[in-house]
PDB file of C-alpha atoms in Angstrom:
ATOM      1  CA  UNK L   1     329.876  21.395 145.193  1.00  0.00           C
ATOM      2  CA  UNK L   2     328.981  20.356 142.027  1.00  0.00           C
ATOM      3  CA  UNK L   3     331.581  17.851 140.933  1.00  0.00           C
ATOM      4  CA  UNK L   4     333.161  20.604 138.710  1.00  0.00           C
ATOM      5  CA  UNK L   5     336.799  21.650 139.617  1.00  0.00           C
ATOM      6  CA  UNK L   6     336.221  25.423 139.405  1.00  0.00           C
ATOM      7  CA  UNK L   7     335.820  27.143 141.939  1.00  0.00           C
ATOM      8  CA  UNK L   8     336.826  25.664 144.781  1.00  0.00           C
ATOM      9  CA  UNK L   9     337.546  26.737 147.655  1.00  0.00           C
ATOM     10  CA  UNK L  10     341.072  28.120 147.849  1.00  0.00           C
ATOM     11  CA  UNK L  11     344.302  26.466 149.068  1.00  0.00           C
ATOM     12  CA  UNK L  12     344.129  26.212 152.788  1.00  0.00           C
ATOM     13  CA  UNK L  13     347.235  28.773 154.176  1.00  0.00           C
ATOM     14  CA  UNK L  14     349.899  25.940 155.035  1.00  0.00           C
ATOM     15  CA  UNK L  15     351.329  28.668 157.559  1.00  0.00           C
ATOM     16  CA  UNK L  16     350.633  29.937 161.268  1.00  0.00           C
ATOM     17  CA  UNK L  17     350.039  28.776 164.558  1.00  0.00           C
ATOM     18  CA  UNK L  18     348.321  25.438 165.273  1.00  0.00           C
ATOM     19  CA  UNK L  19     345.618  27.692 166.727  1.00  0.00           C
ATOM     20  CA  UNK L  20     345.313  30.109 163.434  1.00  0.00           C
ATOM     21  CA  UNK L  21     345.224  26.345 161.377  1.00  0.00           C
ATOM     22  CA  UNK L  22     342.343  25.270 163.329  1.00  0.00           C
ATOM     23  CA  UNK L  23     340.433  28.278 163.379  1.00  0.00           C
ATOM     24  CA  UNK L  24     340.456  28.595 159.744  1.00  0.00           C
ATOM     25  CA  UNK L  25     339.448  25.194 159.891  1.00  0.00           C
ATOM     26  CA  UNK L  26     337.714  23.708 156.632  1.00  0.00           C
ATOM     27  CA  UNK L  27     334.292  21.762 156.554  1.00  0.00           C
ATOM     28  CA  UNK L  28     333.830  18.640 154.564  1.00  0.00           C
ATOM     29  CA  UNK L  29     330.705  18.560 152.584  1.00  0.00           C
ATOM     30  CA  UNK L  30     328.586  16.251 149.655  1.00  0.00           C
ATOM     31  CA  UNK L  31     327.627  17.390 147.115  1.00  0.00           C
ATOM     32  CA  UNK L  32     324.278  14.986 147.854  1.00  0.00           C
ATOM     33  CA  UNK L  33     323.369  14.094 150.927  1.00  0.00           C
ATOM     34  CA  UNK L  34     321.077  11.112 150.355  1.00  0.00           C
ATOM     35  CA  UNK L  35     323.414   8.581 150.928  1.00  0.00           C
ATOM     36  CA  UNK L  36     322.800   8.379 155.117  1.00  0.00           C
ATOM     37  CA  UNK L  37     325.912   6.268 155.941  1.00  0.00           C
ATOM     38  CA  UNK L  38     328.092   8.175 154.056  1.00  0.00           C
ATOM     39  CA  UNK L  39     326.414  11.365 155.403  1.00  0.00           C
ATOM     40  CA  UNK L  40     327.158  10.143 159.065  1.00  0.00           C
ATOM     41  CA  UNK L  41     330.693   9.133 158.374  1.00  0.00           C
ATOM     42  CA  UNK L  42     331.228  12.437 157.226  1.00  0.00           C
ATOM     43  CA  UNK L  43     330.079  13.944 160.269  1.00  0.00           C
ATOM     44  CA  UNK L  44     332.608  12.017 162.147  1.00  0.00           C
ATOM     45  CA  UNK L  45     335.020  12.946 159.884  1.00  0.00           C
ATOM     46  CA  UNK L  46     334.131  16.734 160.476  1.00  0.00           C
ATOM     47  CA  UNK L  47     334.600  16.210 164.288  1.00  0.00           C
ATOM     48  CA  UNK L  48     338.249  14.417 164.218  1.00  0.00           C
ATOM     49  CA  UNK L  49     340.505  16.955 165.626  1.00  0.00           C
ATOM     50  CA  UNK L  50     343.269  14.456 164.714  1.00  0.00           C
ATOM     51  CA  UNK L  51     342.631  14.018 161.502  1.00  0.00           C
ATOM     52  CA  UNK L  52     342.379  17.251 160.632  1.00  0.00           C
ATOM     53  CA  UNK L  53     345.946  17.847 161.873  1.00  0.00           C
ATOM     54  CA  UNK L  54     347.227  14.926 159.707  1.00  0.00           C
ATOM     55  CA  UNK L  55     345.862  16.711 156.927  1.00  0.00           C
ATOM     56  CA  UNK L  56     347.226  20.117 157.574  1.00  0.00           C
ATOM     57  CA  UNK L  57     350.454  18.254 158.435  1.00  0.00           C
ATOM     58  CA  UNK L  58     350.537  16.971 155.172  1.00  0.00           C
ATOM     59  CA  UNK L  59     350.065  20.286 153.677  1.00  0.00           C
ATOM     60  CA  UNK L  60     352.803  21.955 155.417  1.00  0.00           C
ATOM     61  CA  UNK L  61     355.110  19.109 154.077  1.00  0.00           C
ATOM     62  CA  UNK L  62     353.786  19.399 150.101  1.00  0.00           C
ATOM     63  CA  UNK L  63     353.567  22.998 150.291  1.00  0.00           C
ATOM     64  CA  UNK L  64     356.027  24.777 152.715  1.00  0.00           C
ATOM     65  CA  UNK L  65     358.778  21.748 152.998  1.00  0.00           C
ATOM     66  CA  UNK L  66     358.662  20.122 149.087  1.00  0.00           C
ATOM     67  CA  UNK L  67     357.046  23.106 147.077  1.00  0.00           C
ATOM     68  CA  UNK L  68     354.414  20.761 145.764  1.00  0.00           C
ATOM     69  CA  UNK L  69     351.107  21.976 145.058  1.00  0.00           C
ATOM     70  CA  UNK L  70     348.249  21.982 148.025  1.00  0.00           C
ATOM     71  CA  UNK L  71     347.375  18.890 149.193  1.00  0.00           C
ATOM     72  CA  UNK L  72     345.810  19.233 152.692  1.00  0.00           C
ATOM     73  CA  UNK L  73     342.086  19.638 153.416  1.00  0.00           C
ATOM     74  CA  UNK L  74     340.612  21.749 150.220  1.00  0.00           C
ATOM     75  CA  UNK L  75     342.767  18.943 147.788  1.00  0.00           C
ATOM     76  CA  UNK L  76     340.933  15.769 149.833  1.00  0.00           C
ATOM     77  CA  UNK L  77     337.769  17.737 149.769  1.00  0.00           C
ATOM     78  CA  UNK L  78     337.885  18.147 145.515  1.00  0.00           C
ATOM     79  CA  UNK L  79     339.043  14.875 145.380  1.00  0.00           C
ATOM     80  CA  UNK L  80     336.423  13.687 147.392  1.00  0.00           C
ATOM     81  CA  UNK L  81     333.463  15.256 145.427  1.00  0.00           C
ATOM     82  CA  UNK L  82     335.095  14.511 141.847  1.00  0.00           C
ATOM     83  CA  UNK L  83     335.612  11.100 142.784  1.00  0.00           C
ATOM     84  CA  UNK L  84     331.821  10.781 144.030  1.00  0.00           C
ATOM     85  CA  UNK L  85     330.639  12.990 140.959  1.00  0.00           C
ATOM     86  CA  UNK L  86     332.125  10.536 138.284  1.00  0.00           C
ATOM     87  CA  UNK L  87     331.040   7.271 140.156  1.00  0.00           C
ATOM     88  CA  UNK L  88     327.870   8.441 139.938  1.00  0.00           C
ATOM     89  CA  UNK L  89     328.041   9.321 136.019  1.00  0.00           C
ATOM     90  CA  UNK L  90     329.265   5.528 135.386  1.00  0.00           C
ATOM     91  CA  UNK L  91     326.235   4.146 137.471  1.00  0.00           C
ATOM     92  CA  UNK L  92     323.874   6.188 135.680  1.00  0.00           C
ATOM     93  CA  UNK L  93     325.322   4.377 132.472  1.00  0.00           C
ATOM     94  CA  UNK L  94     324.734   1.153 134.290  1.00  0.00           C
ATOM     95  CA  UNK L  95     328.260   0.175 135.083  1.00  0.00           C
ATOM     96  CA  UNK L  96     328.759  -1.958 138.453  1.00  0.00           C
ATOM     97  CA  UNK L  97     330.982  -1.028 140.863  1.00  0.00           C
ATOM     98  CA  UNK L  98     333.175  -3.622 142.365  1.00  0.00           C
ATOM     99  CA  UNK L  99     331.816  -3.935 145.606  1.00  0.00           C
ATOM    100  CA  UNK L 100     328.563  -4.542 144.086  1.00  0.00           C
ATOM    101  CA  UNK L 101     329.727  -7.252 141.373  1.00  0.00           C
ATOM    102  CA  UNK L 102     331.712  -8.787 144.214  1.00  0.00           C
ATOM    103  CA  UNK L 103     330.006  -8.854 147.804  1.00  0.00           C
ATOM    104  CA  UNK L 104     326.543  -7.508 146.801  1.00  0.00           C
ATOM    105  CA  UNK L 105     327.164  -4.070 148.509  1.00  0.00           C
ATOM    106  CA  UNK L 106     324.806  -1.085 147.676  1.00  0.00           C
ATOM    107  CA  UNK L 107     326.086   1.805 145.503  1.00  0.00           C
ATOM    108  CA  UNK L 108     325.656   3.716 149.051  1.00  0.00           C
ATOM    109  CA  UNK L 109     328.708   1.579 150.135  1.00  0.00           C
ATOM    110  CA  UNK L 110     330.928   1.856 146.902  1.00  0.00           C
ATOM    111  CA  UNK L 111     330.152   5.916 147.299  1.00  0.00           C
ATOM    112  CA  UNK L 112     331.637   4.888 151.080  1.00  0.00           C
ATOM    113  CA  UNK L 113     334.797   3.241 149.732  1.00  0.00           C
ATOM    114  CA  UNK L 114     335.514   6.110 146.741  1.00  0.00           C
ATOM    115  CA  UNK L 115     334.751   9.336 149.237  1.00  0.00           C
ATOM    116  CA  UNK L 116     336.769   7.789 152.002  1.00  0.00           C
ATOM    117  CA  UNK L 117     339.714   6.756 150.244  1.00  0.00           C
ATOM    118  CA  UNK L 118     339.609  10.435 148.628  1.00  0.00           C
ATOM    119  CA  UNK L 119     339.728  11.831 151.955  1.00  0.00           C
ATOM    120  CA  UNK L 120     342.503   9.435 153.624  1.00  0.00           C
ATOM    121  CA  UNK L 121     344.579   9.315 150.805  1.00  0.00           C
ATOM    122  CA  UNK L 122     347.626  11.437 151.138  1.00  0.00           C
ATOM    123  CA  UNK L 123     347.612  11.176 154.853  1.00  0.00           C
ATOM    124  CA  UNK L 124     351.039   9.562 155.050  1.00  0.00           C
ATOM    125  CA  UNK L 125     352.349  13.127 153.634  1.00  0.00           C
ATOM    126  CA  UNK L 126     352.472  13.759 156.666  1.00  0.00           C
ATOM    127  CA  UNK L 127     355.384  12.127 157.622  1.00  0.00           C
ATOM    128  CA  UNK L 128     357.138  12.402 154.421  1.00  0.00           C
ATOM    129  CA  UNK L 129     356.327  12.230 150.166  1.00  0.00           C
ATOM    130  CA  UNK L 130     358.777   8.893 149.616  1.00  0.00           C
ATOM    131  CA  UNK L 131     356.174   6.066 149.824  1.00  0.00           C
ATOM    132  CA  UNK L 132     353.329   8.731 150.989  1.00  0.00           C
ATOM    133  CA  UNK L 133     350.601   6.332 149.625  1.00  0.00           C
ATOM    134  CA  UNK L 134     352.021   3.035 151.991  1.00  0.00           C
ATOM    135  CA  UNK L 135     352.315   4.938 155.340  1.00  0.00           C
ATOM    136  CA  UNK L 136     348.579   6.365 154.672  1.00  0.00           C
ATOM    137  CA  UNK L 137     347.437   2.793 154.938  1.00  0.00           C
ATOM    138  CA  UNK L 138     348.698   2.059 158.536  1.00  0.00           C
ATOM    139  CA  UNK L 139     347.104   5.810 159.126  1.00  0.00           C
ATOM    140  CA  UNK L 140     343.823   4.938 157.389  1.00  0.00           C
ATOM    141  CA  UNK L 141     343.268   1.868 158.798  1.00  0.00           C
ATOM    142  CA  UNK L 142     343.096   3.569 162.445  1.00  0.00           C
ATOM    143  CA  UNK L 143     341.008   5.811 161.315  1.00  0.00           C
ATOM    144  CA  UNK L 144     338.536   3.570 158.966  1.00  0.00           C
ATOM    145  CA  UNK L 145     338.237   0.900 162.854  1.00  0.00           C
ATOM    146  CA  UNK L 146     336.944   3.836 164.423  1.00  0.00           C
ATOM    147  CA  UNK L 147     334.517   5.034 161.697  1.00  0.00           C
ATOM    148  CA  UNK L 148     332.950   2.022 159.482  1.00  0.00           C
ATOM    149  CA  UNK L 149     331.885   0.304 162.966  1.00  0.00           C
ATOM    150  CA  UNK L 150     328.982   3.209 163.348  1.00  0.00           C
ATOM    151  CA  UNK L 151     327.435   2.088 159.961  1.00  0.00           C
ATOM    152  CA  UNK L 152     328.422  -1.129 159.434  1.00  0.00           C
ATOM    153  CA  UNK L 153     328.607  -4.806 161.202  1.00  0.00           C
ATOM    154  CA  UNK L 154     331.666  -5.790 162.528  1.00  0.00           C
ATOM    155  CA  UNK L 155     332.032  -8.504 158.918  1.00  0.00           C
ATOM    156  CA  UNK L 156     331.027  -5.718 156.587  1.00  0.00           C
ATOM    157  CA  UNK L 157     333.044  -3.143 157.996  1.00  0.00           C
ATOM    158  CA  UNK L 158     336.226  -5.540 157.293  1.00  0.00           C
ATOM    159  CA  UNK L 159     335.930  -5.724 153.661  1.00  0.00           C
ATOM    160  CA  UNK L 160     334.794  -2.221 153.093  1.00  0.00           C
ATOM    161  CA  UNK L 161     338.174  -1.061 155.052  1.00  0.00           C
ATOM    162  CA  UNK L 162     339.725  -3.453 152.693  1.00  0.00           C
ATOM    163  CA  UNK L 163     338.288  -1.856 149.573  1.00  0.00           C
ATOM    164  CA  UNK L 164     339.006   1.614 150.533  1.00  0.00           C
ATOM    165  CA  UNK L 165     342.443   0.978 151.838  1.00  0.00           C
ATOM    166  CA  UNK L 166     343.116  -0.867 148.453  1.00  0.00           C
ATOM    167  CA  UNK L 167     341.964   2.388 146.676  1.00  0.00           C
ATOM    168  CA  UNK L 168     344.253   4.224 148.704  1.00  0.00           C
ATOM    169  CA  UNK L 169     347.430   2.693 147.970  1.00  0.00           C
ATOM    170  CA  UNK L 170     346.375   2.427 143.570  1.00  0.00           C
ATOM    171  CA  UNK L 171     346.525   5.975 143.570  1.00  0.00           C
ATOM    172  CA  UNK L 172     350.423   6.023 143.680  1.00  0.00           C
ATOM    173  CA  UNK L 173     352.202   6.126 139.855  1.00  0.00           C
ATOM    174  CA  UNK L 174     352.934   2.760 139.302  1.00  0.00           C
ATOM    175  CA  UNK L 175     349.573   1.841 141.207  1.00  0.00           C
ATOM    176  CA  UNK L 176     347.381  -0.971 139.357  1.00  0.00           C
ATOM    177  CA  UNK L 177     343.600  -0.131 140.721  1.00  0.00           C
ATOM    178  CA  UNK L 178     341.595  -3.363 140.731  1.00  0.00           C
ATOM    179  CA  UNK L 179     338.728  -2.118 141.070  1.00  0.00           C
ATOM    180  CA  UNK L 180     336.045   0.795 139.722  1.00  0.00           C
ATOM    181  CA  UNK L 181     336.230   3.008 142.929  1.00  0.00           C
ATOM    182  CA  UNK L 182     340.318   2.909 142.901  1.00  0.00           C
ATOM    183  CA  UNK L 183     340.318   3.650 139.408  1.00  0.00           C
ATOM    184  CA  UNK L 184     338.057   6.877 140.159  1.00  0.00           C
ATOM    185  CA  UNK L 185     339.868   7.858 143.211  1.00  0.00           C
ATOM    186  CA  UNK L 186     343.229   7.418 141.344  1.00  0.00           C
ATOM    187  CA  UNK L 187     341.495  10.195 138.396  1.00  0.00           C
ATOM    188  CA  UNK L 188     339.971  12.086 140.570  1.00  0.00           C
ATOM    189  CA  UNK L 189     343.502  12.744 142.096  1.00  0.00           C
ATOM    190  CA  UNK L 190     345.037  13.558 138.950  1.00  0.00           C
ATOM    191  CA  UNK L 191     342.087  16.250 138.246  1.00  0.00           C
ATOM    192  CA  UNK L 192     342.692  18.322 140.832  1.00  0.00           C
ATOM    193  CA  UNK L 193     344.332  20.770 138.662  1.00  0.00           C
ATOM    194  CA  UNK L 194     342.416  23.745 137.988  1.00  0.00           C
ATOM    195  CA  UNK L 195     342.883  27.389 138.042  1.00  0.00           C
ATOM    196  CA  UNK L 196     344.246  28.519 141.644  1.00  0.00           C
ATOM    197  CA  UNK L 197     345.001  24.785 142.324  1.00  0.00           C
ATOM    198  CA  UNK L 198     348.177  23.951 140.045  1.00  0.00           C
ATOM    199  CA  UNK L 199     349.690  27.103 140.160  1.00  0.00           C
ATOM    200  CA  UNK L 200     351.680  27.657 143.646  1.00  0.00           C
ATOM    201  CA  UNK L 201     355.174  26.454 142.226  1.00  0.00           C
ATOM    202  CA  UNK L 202     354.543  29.054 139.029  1.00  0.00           C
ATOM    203  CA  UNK L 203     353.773  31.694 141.585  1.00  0.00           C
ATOM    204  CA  UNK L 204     356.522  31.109 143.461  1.00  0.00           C
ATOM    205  CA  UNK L 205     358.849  31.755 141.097  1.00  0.00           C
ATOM    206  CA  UNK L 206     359.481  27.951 139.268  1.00  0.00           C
ATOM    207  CA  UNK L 207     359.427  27.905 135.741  1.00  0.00           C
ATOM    208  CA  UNK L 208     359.785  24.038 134.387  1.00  0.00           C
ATOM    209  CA  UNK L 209     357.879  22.514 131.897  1.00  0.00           C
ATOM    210  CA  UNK L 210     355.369  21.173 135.016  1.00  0.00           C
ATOM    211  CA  UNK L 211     354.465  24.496 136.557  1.00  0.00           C
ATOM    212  CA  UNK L 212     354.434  26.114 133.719  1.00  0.00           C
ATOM    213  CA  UNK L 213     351.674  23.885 131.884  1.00  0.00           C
ATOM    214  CA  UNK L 214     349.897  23.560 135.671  1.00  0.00           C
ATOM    215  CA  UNK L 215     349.701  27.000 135.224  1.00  0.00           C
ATOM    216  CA  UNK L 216     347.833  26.940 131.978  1.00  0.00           C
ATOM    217  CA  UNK L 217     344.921  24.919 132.921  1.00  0.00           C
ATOM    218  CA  UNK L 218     341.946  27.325 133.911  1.00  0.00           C
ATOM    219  CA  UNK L 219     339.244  24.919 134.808  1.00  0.00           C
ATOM    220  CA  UNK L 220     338.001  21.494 134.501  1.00  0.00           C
ATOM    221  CA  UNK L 221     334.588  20.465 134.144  1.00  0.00           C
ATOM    222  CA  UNK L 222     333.185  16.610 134.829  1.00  0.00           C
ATOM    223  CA  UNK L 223     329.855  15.575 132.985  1.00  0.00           C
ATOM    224  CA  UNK L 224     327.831  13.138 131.138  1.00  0.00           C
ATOM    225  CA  UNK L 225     329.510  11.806 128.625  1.00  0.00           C
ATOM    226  CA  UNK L 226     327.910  11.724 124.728  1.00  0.00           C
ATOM    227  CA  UNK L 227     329.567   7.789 124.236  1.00  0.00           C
ATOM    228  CA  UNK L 228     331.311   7.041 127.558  1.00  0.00           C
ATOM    229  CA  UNK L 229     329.838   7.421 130.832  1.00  0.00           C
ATOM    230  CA  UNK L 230     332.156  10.687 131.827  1.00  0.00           C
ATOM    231  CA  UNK L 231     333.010  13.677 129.864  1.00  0.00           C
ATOM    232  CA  UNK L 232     336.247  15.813 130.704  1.00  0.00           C
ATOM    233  CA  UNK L 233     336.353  19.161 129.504  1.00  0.00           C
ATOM    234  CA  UNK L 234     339.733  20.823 130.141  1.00  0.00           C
ATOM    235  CA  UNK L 235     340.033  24.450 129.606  1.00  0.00           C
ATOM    236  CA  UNK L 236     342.981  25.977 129.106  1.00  0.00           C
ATOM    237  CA  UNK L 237     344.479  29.887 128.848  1.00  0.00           C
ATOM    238  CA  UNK L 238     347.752  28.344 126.603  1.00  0.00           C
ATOM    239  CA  UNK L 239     348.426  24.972 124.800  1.00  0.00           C
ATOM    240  CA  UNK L 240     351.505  24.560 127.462  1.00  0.00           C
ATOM    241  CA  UNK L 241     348.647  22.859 129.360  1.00  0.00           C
ATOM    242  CA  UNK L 242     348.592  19.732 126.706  1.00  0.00           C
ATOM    243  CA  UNK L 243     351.493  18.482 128.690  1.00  0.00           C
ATOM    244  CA  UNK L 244     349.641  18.091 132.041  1.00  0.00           C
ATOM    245  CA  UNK L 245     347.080  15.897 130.488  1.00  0.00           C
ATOM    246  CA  UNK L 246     349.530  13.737 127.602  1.00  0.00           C
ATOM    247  CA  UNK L 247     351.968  13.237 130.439  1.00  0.00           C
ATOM    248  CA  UNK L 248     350.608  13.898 133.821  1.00  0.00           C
ATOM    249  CA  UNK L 249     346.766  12.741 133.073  1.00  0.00           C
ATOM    250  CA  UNK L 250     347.534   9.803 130.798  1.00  0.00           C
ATOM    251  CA  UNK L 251     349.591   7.956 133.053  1.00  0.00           C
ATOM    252  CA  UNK L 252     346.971   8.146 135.606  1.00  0.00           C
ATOM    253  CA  UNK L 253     344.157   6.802 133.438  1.00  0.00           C
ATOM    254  CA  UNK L 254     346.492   4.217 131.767  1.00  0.00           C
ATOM    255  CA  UNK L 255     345.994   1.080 133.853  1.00  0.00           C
ATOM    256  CA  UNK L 256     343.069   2.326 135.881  1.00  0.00           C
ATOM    257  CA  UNK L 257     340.056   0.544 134.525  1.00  0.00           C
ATOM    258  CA  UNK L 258     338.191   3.803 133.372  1.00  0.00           C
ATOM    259  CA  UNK L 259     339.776   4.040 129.588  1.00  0.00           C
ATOM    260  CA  UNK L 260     336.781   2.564 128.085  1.00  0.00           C
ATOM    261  CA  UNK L 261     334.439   4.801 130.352  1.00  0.00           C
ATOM    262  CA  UNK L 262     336.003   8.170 129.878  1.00  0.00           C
ATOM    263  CA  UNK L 263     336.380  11.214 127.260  1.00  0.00           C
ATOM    264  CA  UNK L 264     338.663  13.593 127.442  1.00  0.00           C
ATOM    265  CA  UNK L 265     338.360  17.344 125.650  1.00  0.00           C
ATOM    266  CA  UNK L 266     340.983  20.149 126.243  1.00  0.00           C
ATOM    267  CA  UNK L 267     340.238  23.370 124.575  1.00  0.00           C
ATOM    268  CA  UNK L 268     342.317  27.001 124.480  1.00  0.00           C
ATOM    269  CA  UNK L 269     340.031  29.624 125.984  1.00  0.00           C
ATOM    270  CA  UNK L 270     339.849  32.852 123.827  1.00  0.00           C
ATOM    271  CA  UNK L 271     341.042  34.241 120.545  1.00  0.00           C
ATOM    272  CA  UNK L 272     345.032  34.538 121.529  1.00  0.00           C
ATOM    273  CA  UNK L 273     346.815  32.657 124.101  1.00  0.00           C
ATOM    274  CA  UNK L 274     347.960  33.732 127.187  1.00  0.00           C
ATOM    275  CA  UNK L 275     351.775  34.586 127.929  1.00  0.00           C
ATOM    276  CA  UNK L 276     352.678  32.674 130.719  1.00  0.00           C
ATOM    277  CA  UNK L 277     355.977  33.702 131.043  1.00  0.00           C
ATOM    278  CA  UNK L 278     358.434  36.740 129.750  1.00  0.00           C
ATOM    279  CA  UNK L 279     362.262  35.367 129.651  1.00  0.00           C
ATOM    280  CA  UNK L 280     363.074  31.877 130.434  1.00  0.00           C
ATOM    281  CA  UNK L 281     367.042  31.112 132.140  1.00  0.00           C
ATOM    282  CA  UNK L 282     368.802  28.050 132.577  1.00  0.00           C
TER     283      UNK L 282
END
């Protein structure tokens, strides 16, 4: 993947057997693959029967049981690489990520702490959307005491489970990241809204002011900045998409350490907008 939202893969089908779920079954991949613990964890991750049912779990629950938009395996797996894409942008621009500043850890481990929190982050959807972000840190935590220990000594291990499990829970709304990675996981969250991603509840039939401007946005692309360190270009097939990003988008990146490192551009593709919908009944 290249750290752009579109394409990706589409929307894992949140119905069928258990059997039909696992043999549709989704691989996680980087979109480098230099980074060898982080390439090994992954591998792990790719073998955990369990946690692949947590995350189509958690999909049947968003999609099927809340009409929500996807979040099982292919929403972890954007998350994942737009989390890793911009975290790379800020360190080419020389900006330190917390574990670094604050236990001399490598930029290999901070790319540890943002991809894994991506992927464990919604796990407590599984169970239920109330308070989704505290129940995936009792579920994370299992999961990270199996992992880190295959890269990492038993001390090390500790605070890097502490870092990604604090990245985890500043995703919610009212979440307050403390540090770089959370910030990025908690944007790259809010990104996943590109064309084929936001739209289920407009497809199936809602028509509010949220799935209505979801359904406007057509693509968004993550880059190097011109005078921050990351670049968002948002394109969109009708203004109705503004709302997403001034009410949806800002309140993720208010509070979450990236203002001063991040651009935002949304433009209206083509000559005439797009009608999104015909007659609209209260």
């Amino acid at each position: 993947m290249n750290g752009n939202a579109d394409p990706f893969e589409k929307p894992v089908d949140s119905r069928g057997t258990v059997e039909e779920h696992f043999a549709r079954r989704l691989e996680i991949n980087l979109p480098r693959a230099e980074n060898a613990k982080l390439r090994q964890l992954i591998a792990l991750v790719n073998r955990d029967d369990d946690l692949y049912g947590l995350w189509l779990a958690a999909n049947v629950t968003a999609v099927e049981r809340l009409g929500m938009t996807d979040h099982g395996p292919v929403h972890v797996k954007i998350v994942m690489n737009l989390a890793l894409k911009m975290l790379r942008l800020l360190a080419d621009r020389g900006v330190e990520p917390s574990a670094m500043r604050h236990y001399g850890l490598s930029t290999d481990d901070a790319e540890v702490i943002v991809a894994m929190a991506a992927l464990l982050h919604d796990l407590g959807l599984s169970i239920h959307r109330p308070d989704h972000e505290a129940y995936s840190l009792f579920m994370a935590d299992g999961k990270l005491r199996t992992y880190l220990p295959t890269v990492y000594d038993p001390q090390t291990a500790t605070i890097v489970r502490s870092e990604i499990l604090h990245a985890i829970i500043a995703h919610r709304a009212a979440g307050r990241p403390l540090t770089l990675e959370a910030g990025v996981v908690r944007i790259a969250d809010a990104l996943d809204m590109a064309k084929g991603r936001s739209r289920i509840p407009f497809e199936q039939g809602s028509q509010s002011i949220h799935s209505i401007s979801a359904a406007a946005i057509e693509a968004v692309h993550i880059e190097a900045g011109s005078t921050k360190a990351i670049r968002i270009s948002v394109v969109m097939s009708n203004s109705a998409g503004v709302f997403q990003l001034d009410r949806l988008f800002r309140e993720k990146l208010r509070g979450s350490g990236l203002e001063d490192h991040l651009e935002l551009e949304a433009r209206v593709e083509g000559e005439t907008e797009k009608r999104l919908i015909g007659t609209f009944r209260v």
